[in-house]
Coordinates of C-alpha atoms and ligand atoms in Angstrom, one line a residue:
M645 CA -35.3 17.8 49.0
K646 CA -31.7 18.8 48.6
I647 CA -30.4 15.6 50.1
Y648 CA -32.9 13.6 47.9
C649 CA -31.4 15.3 44.8
L650 CA -27.9 14.6 45.9
V651 CA -28.6 10.9 46.4
I652 CA -30.1 10.6 43.0
A653 CA -27.1 12.3 41.4
L654 CA -24.7 10.0 43.3
V655 CA -26.6 6.9 42.2
C656 CA -26.7 8.1 38.6
S657 CA -23.0 8.8 38.7
I658 CA -22.2 5.4 40.2
L659 CA -24.4 3.7 37.6
Q660 CA -22.7 5.6 34.8
T661 CA -19.2 4.7 36.0
Q662 CA -20.3 1.1 36.4
A663 CA -21.7 1.1 32.8
Q664 CA -18.4 2.5 31.6
I665 CA -16.4 -0.1 33.4
T666 CA -18.7 -2.9 32.0
S667 CA -18.3 -1.4 28.6
E668 CA -14.6 -1.2 28.9
Q669 CA -14.4 -4.8 30.1
E670 CA -16.6 -5.9 27.2
D671 CA -14.3 -4.1 24.8
S672 CA -11.2 -5.6 26.3
Q673 CA -12.8 -9.1 26.2
N674 CA -14.0 -8.7 22.6
I675 CA -10.6 -7.5 21.4
R676 CA -8.9 -10.4 23.2
K677 CA -11.3 -12.7 21.4
L678 CA -10.4 -11.2 18.0
Y679 CA -6.7 -11.6 18.7
D680 CA -7.2 -15.2 19.9
L681 CA -9.1 -16.2 16.8
A682 CA -6.6 -14.6 14.5
L683 CA -3.6 -16.3 16.3
L684 CA -5.2 -19.7 17.1
N685 CA -7.3 -20.2 14.1
G686 CA -6.5 -17.5 11.5
Q687 CA -7.1 -17.9 7.8
S688 CA -5.0 -14.9 6.5
Y689 CA -1.8 -17.0 6.0
S690 CA -3.4 -19.7 3.9
W691 CA -5.2 -17.2 1.8
L692 CA -1.8 -15.5 1.3
D693 CA -0.2 -18.8 0.4
H694 CA -2.7 -19.2 -2.4
I695 CA -2.4 -15.6 -3.7
A696 CA 1.4 -15.6 -3.6
N697 CA 2.2 -19.1 -4.7
N698 CA -0.7 -20.3 -6.8
I699 CA -1.3 -16.9 -8.5
G700 CA 1.8 -14.8 -8.0
G701 CA 2.6 -11.3 -9.3
R702 CA -0.6 -9.8 -10.5
L703 CA -0.1 -6.5 -12.4
S704 CA -3.3 -4.8 -13.6
G705 CA -4.5 -6.2 -16.9
S706 CA -2.7 -9.5 -16.5
L707 CA -4.2 -13.0 -16.3
Q708 CA -3.0 -13.3 -12.7
A709 CA -4.8 -10.1 -11.7
E710 CA -8.0 -11.7 -13.1
Q711 CA -7.3 -14.9 -11.2
A712 CA -6.8 -12.9 -8.0
V713 CA -10.2 -11.2 -8.6
E714 CA -11.9 -14.6 -9.1
Y715 CA -10.1 -16.3 -6.1
T716 CA -10.9 -13.5 -3.6
R717 CA -14.5 -13.2 -4.8
T718 CA -14.9 -17.0 -4.3
E719 CA -13.3 -16.9 -0.9
L720 CA -15.5 -14.0 0.3
E721 CA -18.5 -15.9 -1.0
K722 CA -17.5 -18.9 1.1
L723 CA -17.6 -16.6 4.2
E724 CA -21.3 -16.2 3.5
L725 CA -21.2 -12.4 3.9
D726 CA -24.5 -10.5 3.3
K727 CA -23.3 -9.4 -0.1
V728 CA -20.3 -9.9 -2.4
W729 CA -19.8 -8.2 -5.7
L730 CA -17.4 -7.1 -8.4
Q731 CA -17.1 -3.4 -9.3
P732 CA -15.9 -2.9 -12.9
V733 CA -13.0 -0.5 -13.5
M734 CA -10.9 0.1 -16.6
V735 CA -7.2 -0.3 -15.9
P736 CA -3.9 0.2 -17.8
K737 CA -2.1 -2.8 -19.2
W738 CA 1.6 -2.8 -19.5
T739 CA 3.8 -5.9 -20.0
R740 CA 7.5 -6.3 -19.2
G741 CA 8.1 -8.8 -22.1
F742 CA 11.4 -10.7 -22.2
P743 CA 13.7 -10.0 -19.3
E744 CA 15.8 -6.8 -19.5
Y745 CA 19.5 -7.0 -20.4
A746 CA 22.2 -4.5 -19.5
Y747 CA 26.0 -4.2 -19.2
V748 CA 28.7 -1.6 -18.9
E749 CA 31.8 -1.7 -21.1
S750 CA 34.8 -0.7 -19.1
A751 CA 37.3 -1.3 -21.9
E752 CA 36.9 -2.4 -25.4
G753 CA 35.3 -5.8 -25.3
I754 CA 35.3 -6.0 -21.5
T755 CA 31.7 -5.9 -20.3
T756 CA 30.1 -6.4 -16.9
P757 CA 26.4 -7.4 -16.8
M758 CA 24.2 -5.1 -14.7
T759 CA 20.9 -6.1 -13.0
I760 CA 18.1 -3.8 -14.1
S761 CA 14.3 -3.8 -14.2
A762 CA 12.1 -1.7 -16.5
L763 CA 10.0 0.8 -14.6
G764 CA 6.2 0.2 -14.9
G765 CA 4.9 2.2 -17.8
S766 CA 8.2 2.7 -19.5
V767 CA 8.6 2.5 -23.2
S768 CA 10.9 -0.2 -24.6
T769 CA 14.3 0.6 -26.1
N770 CA 14.6 0.0 -29.8
P771 CA 14.9 -3.8 -30.6
L772 CA 18.7 -3.5 -30.7
G773 CA 18.9 -1.8 -27.3
L774 CA 20.3 1.5 -26.3
R775 CA 23.9 2.4 -25.8
A776 CA 25.2 5.7 -24.5
E777 CA 27.4 7.6 -22.1
V778 CA 26.1 8.1 -18.6
I779 CA 25.7 11.2 -16.4
E780 CA 25.2 10.5 -12.7
V781 CA 23.1 12.9 -10.8
K782 CA 21.7 13.0 -7.2
G783 CA 18.3 14.2 -8.2
I784 CA 16.1 15.9 -10.8
E785 CA 17.3 19.3 -9.6
D786 CA 20.9 18.4 -10.8
L787 CA 19.7 18.3 -14.4
A788 CA 19.6 22.1 -14.7
H789 CA 23.3 22.2 -13.5
Y790 CA 24.4 20.1 -16.5
G791 CA 22.0 21.6 -19.0
K792 CA 20.7 20.5 -22.4
E793 CA 24.0 20.5 -24.2
L794 CA 25.7 18.1 -21.9
I795 CA 22.7 15.8 -21.3
D796 CA 21.7 15.5 -25.0
G797 CA 22.1 11.9 -26.2
K798 CA 23.1 10.6 -22.7
I799 CA 21.6 8.3 -20.2
I800 CA 20.8 10.0 -16.9
F801 CA 21.6 7.9 -13.8
Y802 CA 19.7 9.0 -10.7
N803 CA 21.7 7.8 -7.8
R804 CA 20.4 9.6 -4.7
P805 CA 20.1 6.8 -2.0
M806 CA 17.4 6.5 0.6
R807 CA 18.5 8.2 3.8
P808 CA 19.5 5.6 6.4
D809 CA 19.0 7.9 9.4
L810 CA 15.2 8.3 9.1
I811 CA 13.5 5.8 11.4
N812 CA 10.3 5.7 9.3
T813 CA 11.6 4.2 6.1
F814 CA 8.5 5.5 4.2
S815 CA 10.0 9.0 4.8
A816 CA 13.3 7.9 3.3
Y817 CA 11.4 6.4 0.3
G818 CA 9.4 9.6 -0.1
G819 CA 12.6 11.5 -0.3
C820 CA 13.8 9.6 -3.4
V821 CA 10.7 8.4 -5.2
D822 CA 10.5 11.5 -7.4
Q823 CA 13.6 10.2 -9.3
R824 CA 11.7 7.1 -10.2
Y825 CA 8.3 8.7 -10.9
S826 CA 9.3 11.8 -12.8
G827 CA 13.0 11.2 -13.6
A828 CA 12.4 10.1 -17.2
E829 CA 10.0 12.9 -18.0
E830 CA 12.4 15.5 -16.7
A831 CA 15.5 14.0 -18.3
A832 CA 13.8 13.7 -21.6
R833 CA 13.1 17.4 -21.6
Y834 CA 16.9 17.9 -21.5
G835 CA 17.4 15.5 -24.4
A836 CA 18.5 12.4 -22.5
V837 CA 17.9 9.1 -24.3
G838 CA 17.4 6.9 -21.3
V839 CA 17.2 6.8 -17.5
L840 CA 18.5 4.5 -14.8
V841 CA 17.3 4.9 -11.3
R842 CA 18.9 3.6 -8.2
S843 CA 16.6 1.0 -6.6
L844 CA 14.5 2.4 -3.7
T845 CA 15.8 0.2 -0.9
H846 CA 18.4 0.5 1.9
K847 CA 19.6 -3.0 1.2
I848 CA 22.8 -3.2 -0.9
D849 CA 22.2 -6.3 -3.1
D850 CA 21.7 -7.2 -6.7
V851 CA 17.9 -7.0 -6.7
P852 CA 16.3 -4.3 -8.8
H853 CA 13.1 -2.7 -7.5
T854 CA 10.5 -1.6 -10.1
G855 CA 7.7 0.9 -9.5
S856 CA 5.5 3.3 -11.3
M857 CA 6.7 6.2 -13.4
S858 CA 5.1 8.9 -15.6
Y859 CA 6.0 10.8 -18.7
G860 CA 3.6 13.6 -17.8
D861 CA 2.4 15.3 -20.9
L862 CA 5.4 14.4 -23.0
P863 CA 4.4 13.4 -26.6
E864 CA 4.9 9.7 -27.4
N865 CA 8.0 10.4 -29.6
K866 CA 9.8 12.1 -26.7
R867 CA 9.4 9.3 -24.2
I868 CA 12.6 7.6 -23.2
P869 CA 13.1 4.1 -21.7
A870 CA 13.5 4.0 -17.9
A871 CA 14.8 1.2 -15.6
A872 CA 15.7 0.6 -12.0
I873 CA 19.2 -0.6 -11.3
S874 CA 20.1 -2.7 -8.3
T875 CA 21.9 -0.8 -5.5
L876 CA 25.0 -3.0 -5.8
D877 CA 25.3 -2.2 -9.5
A878 CA 24.4 1.5 -8.9
D879 CA 27.4 1.7 -6.6
Y880 CA 29.6 -0.2 -9.1
L881 CA 28.4 2.0 -12.0
S882 CA 29.1 5.1 -9.9
S883 CA 32.6 4.0 -9.0
M884 CA 33.3 3.1 -12.7
L885 CA 32.1 6.5 -13.9
K886 CA 34.6 8.2 -11.6
L887 CA 37.4 6.2 -13.3
D888 CA 36.0 6.8 -16.8
P889 CA 33.2 9.3 -17.3
K890 CA 33.1 8.4 -21.0
M891 CA 32.2 4.8 -20.2
E892 CA 29.1 3.5 -22.0
F893 CA 26.1 1.7 -20.7
Y894 CA 24.0 -0.7 -22.8
F895 CA 20.4 -1.7 -22.0
K896 CA 17.5 -3.4 -23.7
L897 CA 13.9 -3.2 -22.5
N898 CA 11.1 -5.2 -24.1
C899 CA 8.1 -3.7 -22.4
R900 CA 4.9 -2.6 -24.0
N901 CA 1.9 -0.5 -23.3
Y902 CA -1.6 -1.7 -24.4
P903 CA -5.0 0.0 -24.5
D904 CA -6.9 -0.1 -21.1
V905 CA -8.7 -3.3 -20.2
E906 CA -11.6 -4.0 -17.9
S907 CA -10.9 -5.3 -14.4
H908 CA -12.6 -5.2 -11.0
N909 CA -12.6 -4.2 -7.4
V910 CA -13.7 -7.1 -5.2
I911 CA -16.2 -6.0 -2.5
G912 CA -18.0 -7.9 0.3
E913 CA -19.9 -6.7 3.3
I914 CA -21.7 -7.5 6.5
I915 CA -24.7 -5.2 6.7
G916 CA -25.0 -3.2 9.9
S917 CA -27.8 -4.2 12.3
A918 CA -28.5 -0.7 13.6
F919 CA -27.0 1.8 11.1
P920 CA -26.7 -0.1 7.8
Q921 CA -26.4 3.2 5.9
E922 CA -23.1 4.0 7.7
V923 CA -20.2 2.2 5.9
I924 CA -16.9 1.2 7.4
V925 CA -14.3 0.2 4.8
V926 CA -11.4 -2.1 5.4
G927 CA -9.2 -2.6 2.4
A928 CA -6.0 -3.2 0.5
H929 CA -4.9 -3.4 -3.1
L930 CA -5.3 -6.6 -5.0
D931 CA -2.9 -5.9 -7.9
S932 CA 0.9 -6.1 -7.4
W933 CA 4.0 -5.7 -9.4
D934 CA 5.0 -8.5 -11.7
L935 CA 8.5 -9.3 -10.3
G936 CA 7.8 -11.1 -7.1
D937 CA 4.6 -12.6 -5.7
G938 CA 3.3 -9.4 -4.2
A939 CA 3.2 -11.1 -0.8
H940 CA 3.9 -8.0 1.4
D941 CA 2.7 -5.5 -1.2
D942 CA -0.1 -6.0 -0.9
G943 CA -1.2 -9.6 -0.6
A944 CA -0.7 -9.2 3.2
G945 CA -3.2 -6.3 3.3
V946 CA -5.7 -8.1 1.1
V947 CA -5.8 -11.2 3.4
Q948 CA -5.8 -9.1 6.5
S949 CA -8.8 -7.1 5.3
M950 CA -10.7 -10.3 4.4
E951 CA -9.8 -11.7 7.8
V952 CA -11.3 -8.7 9.6
L953 CA -14.8 -9.7 8.4
R954 CA -14.1 -13.4 9.1
L955 CA -13.0 -12.5 12.7
F956 CA -16.2 -10.5 13.3
Q957 CA -18.2 -13.5 12.2
R958 CA -16.2 -16.1 14.3
A959 CA -16.3 -13.8 17.3
G960 CA -20.0 -13.6 17.0
I961 CA -19.9 -9.8 16.8
S962 CA -22.8 -8.5 14.8
P963 CA -21.7 -5.0 13.7
K964 CA -24.1 -2.1 14.1
R965 CA -22.7 -0.5 11.0
T966 CA -22.0 -2.0 7.6
I967 CA -18.5 -3.4 7.5
R968 CA -17.2 -3.6 3.9
V969 CA -14.0 -5.2 2.6
V970 CA -12.8 -3.6 -0.6
L971 CA -9.9 -5.2 -2.6
F972 CA -8.9 -2.4 -4.9
M973 CA -7.5 -3.0 -8.4
N974 CA -4.6 -1.0 -9.9
E975 CA -3.1 0.8 -7.0
E976 CA 0.4 0.3 -8.3
N977 CA 0.2 1.9 -11.7
G978 CA -2.9 4.0 -11.8
L979 CA -5.1 4.0 -8.6
R980 CA -8.0 3.5 -10.9
G981 CA -9.7 1.1 -8.4
G982 CA -9.5 3.6 -5.6
N983 CA -10.8 6.4 -7.7
K984 CA -13.6 4.3 -9.1
Y985 CA -14.7 3.1 -5.6
A986 CA -14.9 6.7 -4.3
E987 CA -16.7 7.8 -7.5
V988 CA -19.4 5.2 -7.2
A989 CA -19.8 5.8 -3.4
D990 CA -20.3 9.4 -4.2
Q991 CA -22.9 8.7 -6.9
K992 CA -24.8 6.5 -4.5
H993 CA -24.6 9.1 -1.8
E994 CA -23.1 6.5 0.6
T995 CA -22.0 7.7 4.0
H996 CA -18.5 6.4 4.8
L997 CA -17.8 6.8 8.5
F998 CA -14.3 5.2 8.5
A999 CA -11.9 3.6 6.1
L1000 CA -8.8 1.6 7.1
E1001 CA -6.2 0.4 4.7
S1002 CA -3.3 -2.0 5.1
D1003 CA -0.6 -1.4 2.5
A1004 CA 2.7 -1.2 4.3
G1005 CA 3.7 -4.9 4.5
G1006 CA 2.7 -7.8 6.6
F1007 CA 5.2 -7.0 9.4
T1008 CA 4.6 -6.6 13.2
P1009 CA 1.9 -4.0 13.7
R1010 CA 2.9 -0.9 15.6
G1011 CA -0.2 1.1 15.3
F1012 CA -2.1 3.4 13.0
S1013 CA -1.6 6.6 11.0
I1014 CA -4.8 8.6 11.3
D1015 CA -6.2 11.3 9.0
A1016 CA -9.1 12.9 10.8
T1017 CA -10.3 16.0 12.5
E1018 CA -8.8 16.8 15.9
E1019 CA -11.9 15.7 17.8
Q1020 CA -12.0 12.4 15.9
Y1021 CA -8.3 11.8 16.5
Q1022 CA -8.7 12.5 20.2
Q1023 CA -11.6 10.0 20.3
I1024 CA -9.3 7.3 18.8
L1025 CA -6.6 8.2 21.3
E1026 CA -9.0 7.3 24.1
W1027 CA -8.9 3.7 22.9
K1028 CA -5.2 3.5 23.1
D1029 CA -5.1 1.6 26.4
L1030 CA -7.1 -1.3 24.9
F1031 CA -4.3 -1.9 22.4
E1032 CA -1.6 -1.9 25.1
P1033 CA -1.6 -5.7 25.7
Y1034 CA -0.8 -6.2 22.0
L1035 CA 2.1 -3.8 22.0
I1036 CA 0.3 -1.4 19.7
H1037 CA 1.5 2.0 20.7
S1038 CA 1.7 4.3 17.7
F1039 CA -1.4 6.4 17.0
E1040 CA -0.1 9.2 14.9
E1041 CA -1.8 11.8 12.8
G1042 CA -0.8 11.4 9.1
G1043 CA -1.7 9.9 5.8
S1044 CA -3.7 6.7 5.5
G1045 CA -3.4 4.7 2.3
A1046 CA -3.5 5.4 -1.5
D1047 CA -6.6 3.4 -2.3
I1048 CA -8.8 5.1 0.3
S1049 CA -7.4 8.6 -0.1
P1050 CA -10.0 9.5 -2.8
L1051 CA -12.6 9.1 0.0
K1052 CA -11.1 12.0 1.9
N1053 CA -13.9 14.6 2.4
G1054 CA -13.2 16.2 5.8
K1055 CA -15.8 13.9 7.4
T1056 CA -14.8 10.3 6.8
V1057 CA -12.0 9.2 9.1
L1058 CA -9.2 7.6 7.2
A1059 CA -6.5 5.4 8.7
G1060 CA -3.6 3.1 7.7
L1061 CA -2.3 0.1 9.6
R1062 CA 1.4 0.9 10.4
P1063 CA 3.6 -2.1 10.8
D1064 CA 7.3 -2.0 11.6
S1065 CA 8.8 -0.5 8.4
Q1066 CA 12.5 -1.4 8.8
R1067 CA 12.5 -4.4 6.4
Y1068 CA 9.6 -3.4 4.1
F1069 CA 11.8 -1.8 1.4
D1070 CA 14.1 -4.9 1.3
Y1071 CA 11.2 -6.5 -0.6
H1072 CA 9.1 -3.7 -2.0
H1073 CA 8.4 -4.0 -5.8
A1074 CA 11.1 -6.7 -6.2
D1075 CA 11.3 -10.4 -6.9
T1076 CA 12.2 -11.0 -3.2
D1077 CA 8.6 -10.0 -2.2
T1078 CA 7.5 -13.6 -1.8
F1079 CA 5.4 -15.7 0.6
E1080 CA 8.5 -16.8 2.5
A1081 CA 9.2 -13.1 3.4
V1082 CA 6.0 -12.9 5.4
N1083 CA 5.9 -14.1 9.0
K1084 CA 2.6 -15.9 9.9
R1085 CA 2.3 -14.4 13.4
E1086 CA 3.1 -10.9 12.3
L1087 CA 0.5 -11.1 9.5
E1088 CA -2.1 -12.4 11.9
L1089 CA -1.4 -9.7 14.5
G1090 CA -1.9 -7.1 11.9
A1091 CA -5.3 -8.6 11.0
A1092 CA -6.4 -8.7 14.6
T1093 CA -5.2 -5.1 15.2
M1094 CA -7.3 -3.9 12.3
A1095 CA -10.3 -5.8 13.5
A1096 CA -9.9 -4.3 17.0
L1097 CA -10.0 -0.7 15.6
V1098 CA -12.9 -1.5 13.3
Y1099 CA -14.7 -3.1 16.3
L1100 CA -14.3 0.1 18.4
V1101 CA -15.3 2.4 15.5
D1102 CA -18.3 0.3 14.8
K1103 CA -19.4 0.3 18.4
Y1104 CA -18.9 3.9 19.2
G1105 CA -19.1 5.7 15.9
F1106 CA -17.6 9.2 15.9
E1107 CA -19.1 12.0 17.9
V1108 CA -19.1 14.6 15.2
V1109 CA -18.5 14.1 11.5
G1110 CA -18.0 17.6 10.0
N1111 CA -21.0 19.6 11.1
E1112 CA -23.5 16.8 11.0
E1113 CA -24.3 14.8 14.1
V1114 CA -23.9 11.2 13.3
S1115 CA -25.1 8.4 15.5
A1116 CA -22.5 8.0 18.2
N1117 CA -23.4 4.8 19.9
Ligands
LIG1287 ZN1 1.2 -1.3 -2.1

């Protein structure tokens, strides 16, 4: 009897191991197929061509943003997904108006033009422009050092550069972005009349980089104009101020804030064959800044997310769970699309198993940043070897993406595609963010990498989501 039991146990164990090997082989083959399809016959690059070159920069509330909504909806419909729809969302509308103009006057009648760009959401200067002395600081914390008396009536020039020694350039960005986001609000409290912010890039050139800013709860009559200044001109201005601290800076902004307008998130899905009620989101933001074509930020993520669903179809993989692409509106200056999506998902009591965002540029994928419980994270790590042939090595715990962050609930696993970040801030929010700056292969590799992770999550689910058992096969 004992021997009989032993034999049974042995056979079971062999069968189990074999099943595991077969499953691993199947995963490896399917992932290979997804990469092959993306590289041999991908569609992400031609979609991006249209979005960047035929539509261009698409700030929320603009005609181009609406064109991007229509175009991506039409393209998703062409894929013949199970369902494609638009989700209404109210978004802010801000326009830049005529190009900004700025100069410094180093001696009477001797002026040097400066390249600046209004920050998104900034008020305009008065129609004649603004002229004042400049105080250079290395951060908001320096304002207290100067105090109200010295700052009153001056332009505050935030000139803390991004740290070059940080390998992850997003960390360097994170170390400076408060100057851009809150610099005007804080300087206005000290009586400043305007704000200049060193562009958030490592590159020393004459390209200003815009981005969002906030006045917090400042009343309208206290709001002061704010602009980014190119790194080259920030260095020039800094050196000139050392020679003559009384030197004056002139700038004129023509931007304008309007009441909110209606726009849309664009959504499409393949309904799951076994667990249709479990949703896997793959997404990016459809809006971009108005300066360039928004090719890296975030056109790349948009077309990669669309491509994930197309790759599933072409590979003949019928997902068990519902795979949903969401193209979020208004990440750049409001996050209204991301908030609206999470709000509606909550109202409908939808179960989101996993959400993956691509919003770090269309560069060579390195891996993922994962926001999950320890058990969920460990499960993802078990799949690491399957990514080895594609040089995808980085599976780190950390933030995911702005648009999917409102889905965070302690159960849904969130992740962000993490491409190489070294060149991202050369283009970020600037007029250099064009189609030409995106490499076709790198873009396609990113799409395939996303599809591979979605494939594994769809196939295996997650063992435990919070305290509830969720189907794990
Ligand atoms: Zn972005």
